[in-house]
Coordinates of N, CA, C and O in Angstrom, one line a residue:
M1 N 96.3 99.7 128.2 CA 95.2 98.6 128.4 C 93.8 99.0 128.4 O 93.0 98.3 127.9
K2 N 93.5 100.2 128.9 CA 92.1 100.6 129.0 C 91.6 100.8 127.6 O 90.4 100.7 127.3
Y3 N 92.4 101.3 126.6 CA 92.0 101.5 125.2 C 91.8 100.2 124.6 O 90.8 100.0 123.8
F4 N 92.5 99.2 124.7 CA 92.2 97.9 124.3 C 90.9 97.3 124.9 O 90.1 96.9 124.1
L5 N 90.7 97.5 126.1 CA 89.4 97.0 126.8 C 88.3 97.7 126.2 O 87.2 97.1 125.9
F6 N 88.4 98.9 126.0 CA 87.3 99.7 125.5 C 86.9 99.2 124.0 O 85.7 98.9 123.7
G7 N 87.9 99.1 123.3 CA 87.7 98.5 121.9 C 87.1 97.1 121.9 O 86.2 96.7 121.1
F8 N 87.6 96.2 122.7 CA 87.2 94.8 122.9 C 85.8 94.7 123.3 O 85.0 94.1 122.7
L9 N 85.4 95.3 124.5 CA 84.2 95.3 125.1 C 83.1 96.0 124.1 O 82.0 95.4 124.0
A10 N 83.5 97.1 123.6 CA 82.5 97.9 122.8 C 82.2 97.0 121.5 O 81.1 97.0 121.1
T11 N 83.2 96.4 120.9 CA 83.0 95.6 119.7 C 82.1 94.4 120.0 O 81.1 94.2 119.3
I12 N 82.3 93.7 121.0 CA 81.5 92.6 121.5 C 80.1 93.0 121.7 O 79.1 92.4 121.3
G13 N 79.9 94.1 122.4 CA 78.6 94.6 122.8 C 77.8 95.1 121.6 O 76.5 94.7 121.5
V14 N 78.4 95.9 120.7 CA 77.7 96.3 119.6 C 77.3 95.2 118.7 O 76.3 95.2 118.0
D15 N 78.3 94.4 118.4 CA 78.0 93.2 117.5 C 77.0 92.4 118.1 O 76.1 92.0 117.3
Q16 N 77.0 92.0 119.3 CA 76.0 91.1 119.8 C 74.6 91.7 119.8 O 73.5 91.1 119.5
L17 N 74.6 93.0 120.1 CA 73.2 93.7 120.1 C 72.7 93.8 118.7 O 71.5 93.7 118.4
S18 N 73.7 94.1 117.7 CA 73.1 94.2 116.4 C 72.7 92.8 115.8 O 71.6 92.7 115.1
K19 N 73.1 91.8 116.2 CA 72.7 90.4 115.8 C 71.5 90.1 116.5 O 70.6 89.4 115.8
Y20 N 71.2 90.6 117.8 CA 70.0 90.4 118.4 C 68.9 91.1 117.7 O 67.7 90.6 117.7
L21 N 69.1 92.4 117.3 CA 68.1 93.2 116.7 C 67.9 92.9 115.3 O 66.8 93.4 114.7
A22 N 68.7 92.2 114.6 CA 68.7 92.0 113.2 C 67.5 91.2 112.8 O 67.1 90.2 113.6
H23 N 66.9 91.5 111.7 CA 66.0 90.6 111.1 C 66.6 89.8 109.9 O 67.6 90.2 109.4
D24 N 65.9 88.7 109.6 CA 66.4 88.0 108.4 C 67.9 87.5 108.6 O 68.8 87.7 107.8
V25 N 68.2 86.8 109.8 CA 69.5 86.5 110.2 C 69.7 84.9 109.6 O 68.8 84.2 109.6
I26 N 71.0 84.7 109.0 CA 71.2 83.4 108.7 C 72.4 82.8 109.5 O 73.2 83.6 110.1
L27 N 72.4 81.6 109.8 CA 73.4 81.0 110.7 C 74.5 80.4 109.7 O 74.3 79.5 109.0
N28 N 75.7 80.9 109.8 CA 76.8 80.5 109.0 C 77.7 79.5 109.9 O 78.3 79.9 110.9
T29 N 77.7 78.2 109.5 CA 78.4 77.2 110.3 C 79.9 77.1 109.8 O 80.6 76.3 110.3
G30 N 80.2 77.8 108.7 CA 81.5 77.7 108.2 C 82.3 78.9 108.6 O 81.9 79.7 109.5
I31 N 83.4 79.2 107.8 CA 84.1 80.4 108.0 C 83.6 81.5 107.0 O 82.5 81.2 106.5
S32 N 84.4 82.3 106.6 CA 84.1 83.2 105.6 C 83.5 82.5 104.4 O 84.0 81.6 104.0
F33 N 82.4 83.1 103.9 CA 81.7 82.8 102.7 C 81.1 81.4 103.0 O 80.7 80.6 102.0
G34 N 80.9 80.9 104.2 CA 80.4 79.6 104.5 C 81.2 78.4 104.1 O 80.8 77.2 104.2
F35 N 82.5 78.6 103.9 CA 83.4 77.4 103.7 C 83.7 76.7 105.0 O 83.9 77.3 106.0
F36 N 84.1 75.5 104.8 CA 84.6 74.5 105.9 C 83.7 74.6 107.1 O 84.2 74.7 108.2
S37 N 82.5 74.3 107.1 CA 81.7 74.1 108.2 C 82.0 72.7 108.9 O 82.3 71.8 108.2
G38 N 81.8 72.7 110.2 CA 82.0 71.5 111.0 C 82.1 71.9 112.4 O 82.3 72.9 112.8
S39 N 82.1 70.7 113.2 CA 81.9 70.9 114.6 C 83.2 71.3 115.3 O 83.2 71.9 116.3
L40 N 84.3 71.0 114.8 CA 85.7 71.2 115.3 C 86.1 72.7 114.9 O 87.2 73.1 115.4
L41 N 85.3 73.3 114.1 CA 85.7 74.7 113.7 C 85.9 75.6 114.7 O 87.0 76.5 114.8
T42 N 85.2 75.7 115.8 CA 85.3 76.6 117.0 C 86.5 76.5 117.6 O 87.3 77.4 117.9
I43 N 86.9 75.3 117.9 CA 88.1 74.8 118.5 C 89.4 75.3 117.7 O 90.3 75.9 118.2
A44 N 89.3 75.1 116.5 CA 90.3 75.5 115.5 C 90.5 76.9 115.4 O 91.7 77.5 115.5
L45 N 89.4 77.7 115.4 CA 89.5 79.1 115.3 C 90.1 79.7 116.7 O 90.7 80.7 116.6
I46 N 89.8 79.1 117.8 CA 90.3 79.5 119.1 C 91.9 79.4 119.0 O 92.6 80.2 119.5
F47 N 92.4 78.2 118.6 CA 93.8 78.0 118.4 C 94.4 79.0 117.5 O 95.5 79.5 117.7
V48 N 93.7 79.4 116.4 CA 94.2 80.5 115.4 C 94.5 81.7 116.2 O 95.4 82.4 116.0
L49 N 93.3 82.0 117.0 CA 93.5 83.4 117.7 C 94.6 83.3 118.7 O 95.4 84.3 118.9
I50 N 94.8 82.2 119.3 CA 95.8 82.1 120.3 C 97.1 82.3 119.5 O 98.1 83.0 120.0
G51 N 97.4 81.6 118.3 CA 98.5 81.8 117.6 C 98.8 83.2 117.2 O 99.9 83.6 117.1
I52 N 97.7 83.9 116.8 CA 97.8 85.3 116.3 C 98.3 86.1 117.5 O 99.1 87.1 117.3
V53 N 97.7 85.8 118.7 CA 98.3 86.6 119.8 C 99.7 86.4 120.1 O 100.5 87.3 120.4
F54 N 100.1 85.2 120.1 CA 101.6 85.0 120.3 C 102.4 85.4 119.2 O 103.6 86.1 119.5
Q55 N 102.0 85.4 118.0 CA 102.9 85.8 117.0 C 102.9 87.3 116.7 O 103.9 88.0 116.5
F56 N 101.7 88.0 116.7 CA 101.7 89.4 116.4 C 101.1 90.2 117.4 O 101.0 91.4 117.3
G57 N 100.8 89.7 118.6 CA 100.0 90.4 119.7 C 100.9 91.7 120.0 O 100.2 92.8 120.2
K58 N 102.1 91.5 120.3 CA 102.9 92.6 120.9 C 102.8 93.8 119.7 O 102.6 95.0 120.1
T59 N 103.0 93.5 118.5 CA 103.1 94.5 117.4 C 101.7 95.1 117.3 O 101.6 96.3 117.1
F60 N 100.6 94.4 117.3 CA 99.3 94.8 117.3 C 99.0 95.9 118.4 O 98.5 96.9 118.2
F61 N 99.5 95.5 119.7 CA 99.1 96.3 120.8 C 99.9 97.6 120.7 O 99.5 98.7 121.1
Q62 N 101.1 97.5 120.3 CA 102.0 98.6 120.1 C 101.4 99.7 119.0 O 101.4 100.8 119.3
A63 N 101.0 99.0 118.0 CA 100.5 99.9 116.9 C 99.3 100.7 117.2 O 99.2 101.9 116.9
S64 N 98.3 100.0 117.8 CA 97.1 100.6 118.2 C 96.3 99.8 119.2 O 95.8 98.7 118.8
P65 N 96.4 100.1 120.4 CA 95.6 99.2 121.4 C 94.0 99.2 121.0 O 93.4 98.2 121.2
V66 N 93.4 100.3 120.6 CA 92.1 100.2 120.2 C 91.9 99.4 119.1 O 90.9 98.5 119.1
A67 N 92.6 99.4 118.0 CA 92.5 98.6 116.9 C 92.7 97.1 117.2 O 92.0 96.1 116.7
A68 N 93.6 96.8 118.1 CA 93.8 95.4 118.6 C 92.6 95.0 119.4 O 92.1 93.8 119.3
G69 N 92.1 95.7 120.3 CA 90.9 95.6 120.9 C 89.6 95.2 120.1 O 88.9 94.4 120.3
I70 N 89.5 96.0 119.0 CA 88.4 95.7 118.0 C 88.6 94.5 117.3 O 87.7 93.7 117.1
F71 N 89.8 94.2 116.9 CA 90.1 92.9 116.2 C 89.8 91.7 117.1 O 89.0 90.9 116.8
F72 N 90.2 91.7 118.4 CA 90.0 90.5 119.3 C 88.6 90.6 119.7 O 87.9 89.5 119.9
G73 N 87.9 91.8 119.8 CA 86.5 91.8 120.2 C 85.6 91.1 119.1 O 84.7 90.4 119.4
G74 N 85.9 91.5 117.9 CA 85.2 90.9 116.8 C 85.4 89.4 116.7 O 84.5 88.6 116.4
S75 N 86.5 89.0 116.8 CA 86.9 87.5 116.9 C 86.2 86.8 117.9 O 85.6 85.7 117.7
I76 N 86.3 87.2 119.2 CA 85.7 86.5 120.3 C 84.1 86.6 120.2 O 83.4 85.7 120.5
S77 N 83.5 87.8 119.7 CA 82.1 87.8 119.4 C 81.6 86.7 118.4 O 80.6 86.0 118.8
N78 N 82.4 86.5 117.4 CA 82.1 85.4 116.5 C 82.1 84.0 117.1 O 81.3 83.1 116.8
V79 N 83.3 83.9 117.9 CA 83.4 82.6 118.7 C 82.3 82.4 119.7 O 81.8 81.2 119.7
L80 N 81.8 83.4 120.3 CA 80.7 83.2 121.2 C 79.4 82.8 120.4 O 78.6 82.0 121.0
D81 N 79.3 83.3 119.2 CA 78.2 82.9 118.4 C 78.2 81.4 118.2 O 77.3 80.6 118.3
R82 N 79.4 81.0 117.8 CA 79.6 79.5 117.5 C 79.3 78.7 118.7 O 78.8 77.6 118.6
I83 N 79.8 79.2 119.8 CA 79.4 78.4 121.1 C 78.0 78.3 121.5 O 77.5 77.2 121.7
F84 N 77.4 79.4 121.3 CA 76.0 79.6 121.8 C 75.0 79.2 120.8 O 73.9 78.8 121.2
Y85 N 75.2 79.4 119.5 CA 74.3 79.2 118.5 C 74.6 78.2 117.4 O 73.9 77.9 116.6
G86 N 75.9 77.6 117.6 CA 76.3 76.6 116.5 C 76.8 77.3 115.2 O 77.1 76.4 114.3
G87 N 76.9 78.4 115.1 CA 77.4 79.2 113.9 C 77.2 80.7 114.1 O 76.8 81.1 115.2
V88 N 77.9 81.4 113.3 CA 77.9 82.8 113.4 C 76.6 83.5 112.7 O 76.1 82.9 111.5
R89 N 76.1 84.3 113.4 CA 74.7 85.0 112.9 C 75.1 86.0 112.0 O 75.7 87.1 112.3
D90 N 74.8 86.0 110.6 CA 75.0 87.0 109.6 C 73.7 87.5 109.1 O 72.9 86.9 109.1
F91 N 73.9 88.9 108.9 CA 72.6 89.4 108.5 C 72.9 90.8 107.6 O 72.0 91.2 106.9
L92 N 74.1 91.2 107.4 CA 74.4 92.4 106.5 C 74.8 91.8 105.2 O 75.7 91.1 105.0
P93 N 73.9 92.1 104.2 CA 74.2 91.6 102.8 C 75.5 92.3 102.2 O 75.6 93.6 102.4
V94 N 76.2 91.7 101.5 CA 77.3 92.2 100.6 C 77.0 92.0 99.3 O 77.1 90.9 98.6
P95 N 76.3 93.0 98.6 CA 75.7 92.9 97.3 C 76.6 92.3 96.3 O 76.2 91.5 95.4
I96 N 77.8 92.8 96.1 CA 78.7 92.4 95.0 C 79.0 90.9 95.1 O 79.1 90.2 94.0
L97 N 79.1 90.3 96.3 CA 79.5 88.9 96.5 C 78.4 88.0 96.6 O 78.5 86.8 96.7
G98 N 77.2 88.5 97.0 CA 75.9 87.9 97.2 C 76.1 87.0 98.5 O 75.4 86.0 98.5
I99 N 76.7 87.5 99.5 CA 76.7 86.9 100.8 C 76.2 87.8 101.8 O 75.8 88.9 101.6
R100 N 76.4 87.3 103.1 CA 76.0 88.1 104.2 C 77.2 87.9 105.3 O 77.9 86.9 105.3
N101 N 77.3 88.9 106.0 CA 78.3 89.0 107.1 C 77.7 89.8 108.3 O 76.5 90.0 108.4
N102 N 78.5 90.2 109.2 CA 78.1 90.8 110.4 C 79.1 91.9 110.8 O 80.0 92.1 110.2
L103 N 78.8 92.7 111.8 CA 79.7 93.7 112.2 C 81.0 93.2 112.7 O 81.9 93.9 112.5
A104 N 80.9 92.1 113.4 CA 82.3 91.6 113.8 C 83.3 91.3 112.6 O 84.4 91.6 112.8
D105 N 82.6 90.7 111.6 CA 83.4 90.5 110.3 C 84.0 91.9 109.9 O 85.3 91.9 109.6
W106 N 83.2 92.9 109.8 CA 83.8 94.2 109.5 C 84.8 94.8 110.4 O 85.8 95.4 110.0
C107 N 84.6 94.6 111.6 CA 85.5 95.1 112.7 C 86.9 94.3 112.5 O 87.9 94.9 112.6
I108 N 86.8 93.1 112.2 CA 88.2 92.3 112.1 C 88.8 92.8 110.9 O 90.1 93.1 110.9
I109 N 88.2 92.9 109.8 CA 88.8 93.3 108.5 C 89.3 94.8 108.7 O 90.6 95.0 108.2
L110 N 88.6 95.7 109.0 CA 89.1 97.1 109.3 C 90.2 97.3 110.3 O 90.9 98.2 110.1
S111 N 90.1 96.6 111.4 CA 91.1 96.7 112.4 C 92.4 96.2 111.8 O 93.5 96.9 112.1
I112 N 92.5 95.2 111.1 CA 93.6 94.7 110.5 C 94.3 95.8 109.6 O 95.4 95.9 109.5
L113 N 93.4 96.3 108.7 CA 93.9 97.3 107.8 C 94.4 98.5 108.6 O 95.4 99.1 108.2
W114 N 93.7 98.9 109.6 CA 94.2 99.9 110.4 C 95.5 99.7 111.0 O 96.5 100.6 110.9
I115 N 95.7 98.6 111.6 CA 97.1 98.3 112.2 C 98.2 98.2 111.0 O 99.2 98.8 111.3
F116 N 97.9 97.6 110.0 CA 98.9 97.5 108.9 C 99.2 98.9 108.3 O 100.4 99.1 108.1
L117 N 98.2 99.7 108.2 CA 98.6 101.1 107.9 C 99.5 101.8 108.7 O 100.3 102.6 108.4
L118 N 99.3 101.5 110.1 CA 100.2 102.2 111.0 C 101.6 101.5 111.1 O 102.6 102.2 111.6
L119 N 101.8 100.5 110.7 CA 103.0 99.7 110.9 C 104.0 100.0 109.5 O 103.4 100.1 108.4
K120 N 105.2 100.1 109.8 CA 106.1 100.1 108.6 C 106.4 98.7 108.3 O 106.7 97.9 109.3
P121 N 106.4 98.2 107.1 CA 106.6 96.9 106.8 C 107.9 96.4 107.4 O 107.9 95.2 107.9
A122 N 109.0 97.0 107.3 CA 110.3 96.6 107.8 C 110.2 96.3 109.4 O 110.7 95.2 109.8
S123 N 109.6 97.2 110.1 CA 109.5 97.1 111.5 C 108.5 95.8 111.8 O 108.7 95.3 112.9
F124 N 107.5 95.7 111.2 CA 106.5 94.7 111.4 C 107.2 93.3 111.3 O 107.2 92.4 112.1
L125 N 108.1 93.1 110.2 CA 108.8 91.8 109.9 C 109.9 91.7 111.0 O 110.0 90.5 111.5
K126 N 110.5 92.8 111.4 CA 111.5 92.6 112.4 C 110.9 92.2 113.9 O 111.5 91.4 114.5
T127 N 109.8 92.9 114.1 CA 109.2 92.6 115.5 C 108.7 91.3 115.5 O 108.8 90.5 116.6
T128 N 108.1 90.7 114.5 CA 107.5 89.4 114.6 C 108.3 88.3 114.5 O 108.1 87.2 114.9
H129 N 109.6 88.5 113.9 CA 110.4 87.4 113.7 C 111.6 87.4 114.5 O 112.6 86.6 114.3
S130 N 111.7 88.3 115.5 CA 112.9 88.4 116.3 C 112.8 87.5 117.5 O 111.8 86.9 117.9

């Protein structure tokens, strides 16, 4: 649990600090790439996170508590932005796509890749559907 908490709290702290110190920040009221903006989005994202916890949480925690902490830390950090700022603060340009994102987005993506690389596909399917 301490490794999960470390990843979780460190991700939130570093992400929020980077957003605070960033210049040229845009407010993304949608999800990735600015799609689906709306006021009910924060509530929907919270329910999606709860669903992920119930469906895959045990597998995530067993594969790597640190990676699970980073995933949930990035997710919660972006939800906090939605609650306090009305959208996610993006500032890191992604040149090929012509969009911006933030450290939490990268933490979410990289932690999912990390966890899936640690899991054997057969054990993942067995664990989540049993």
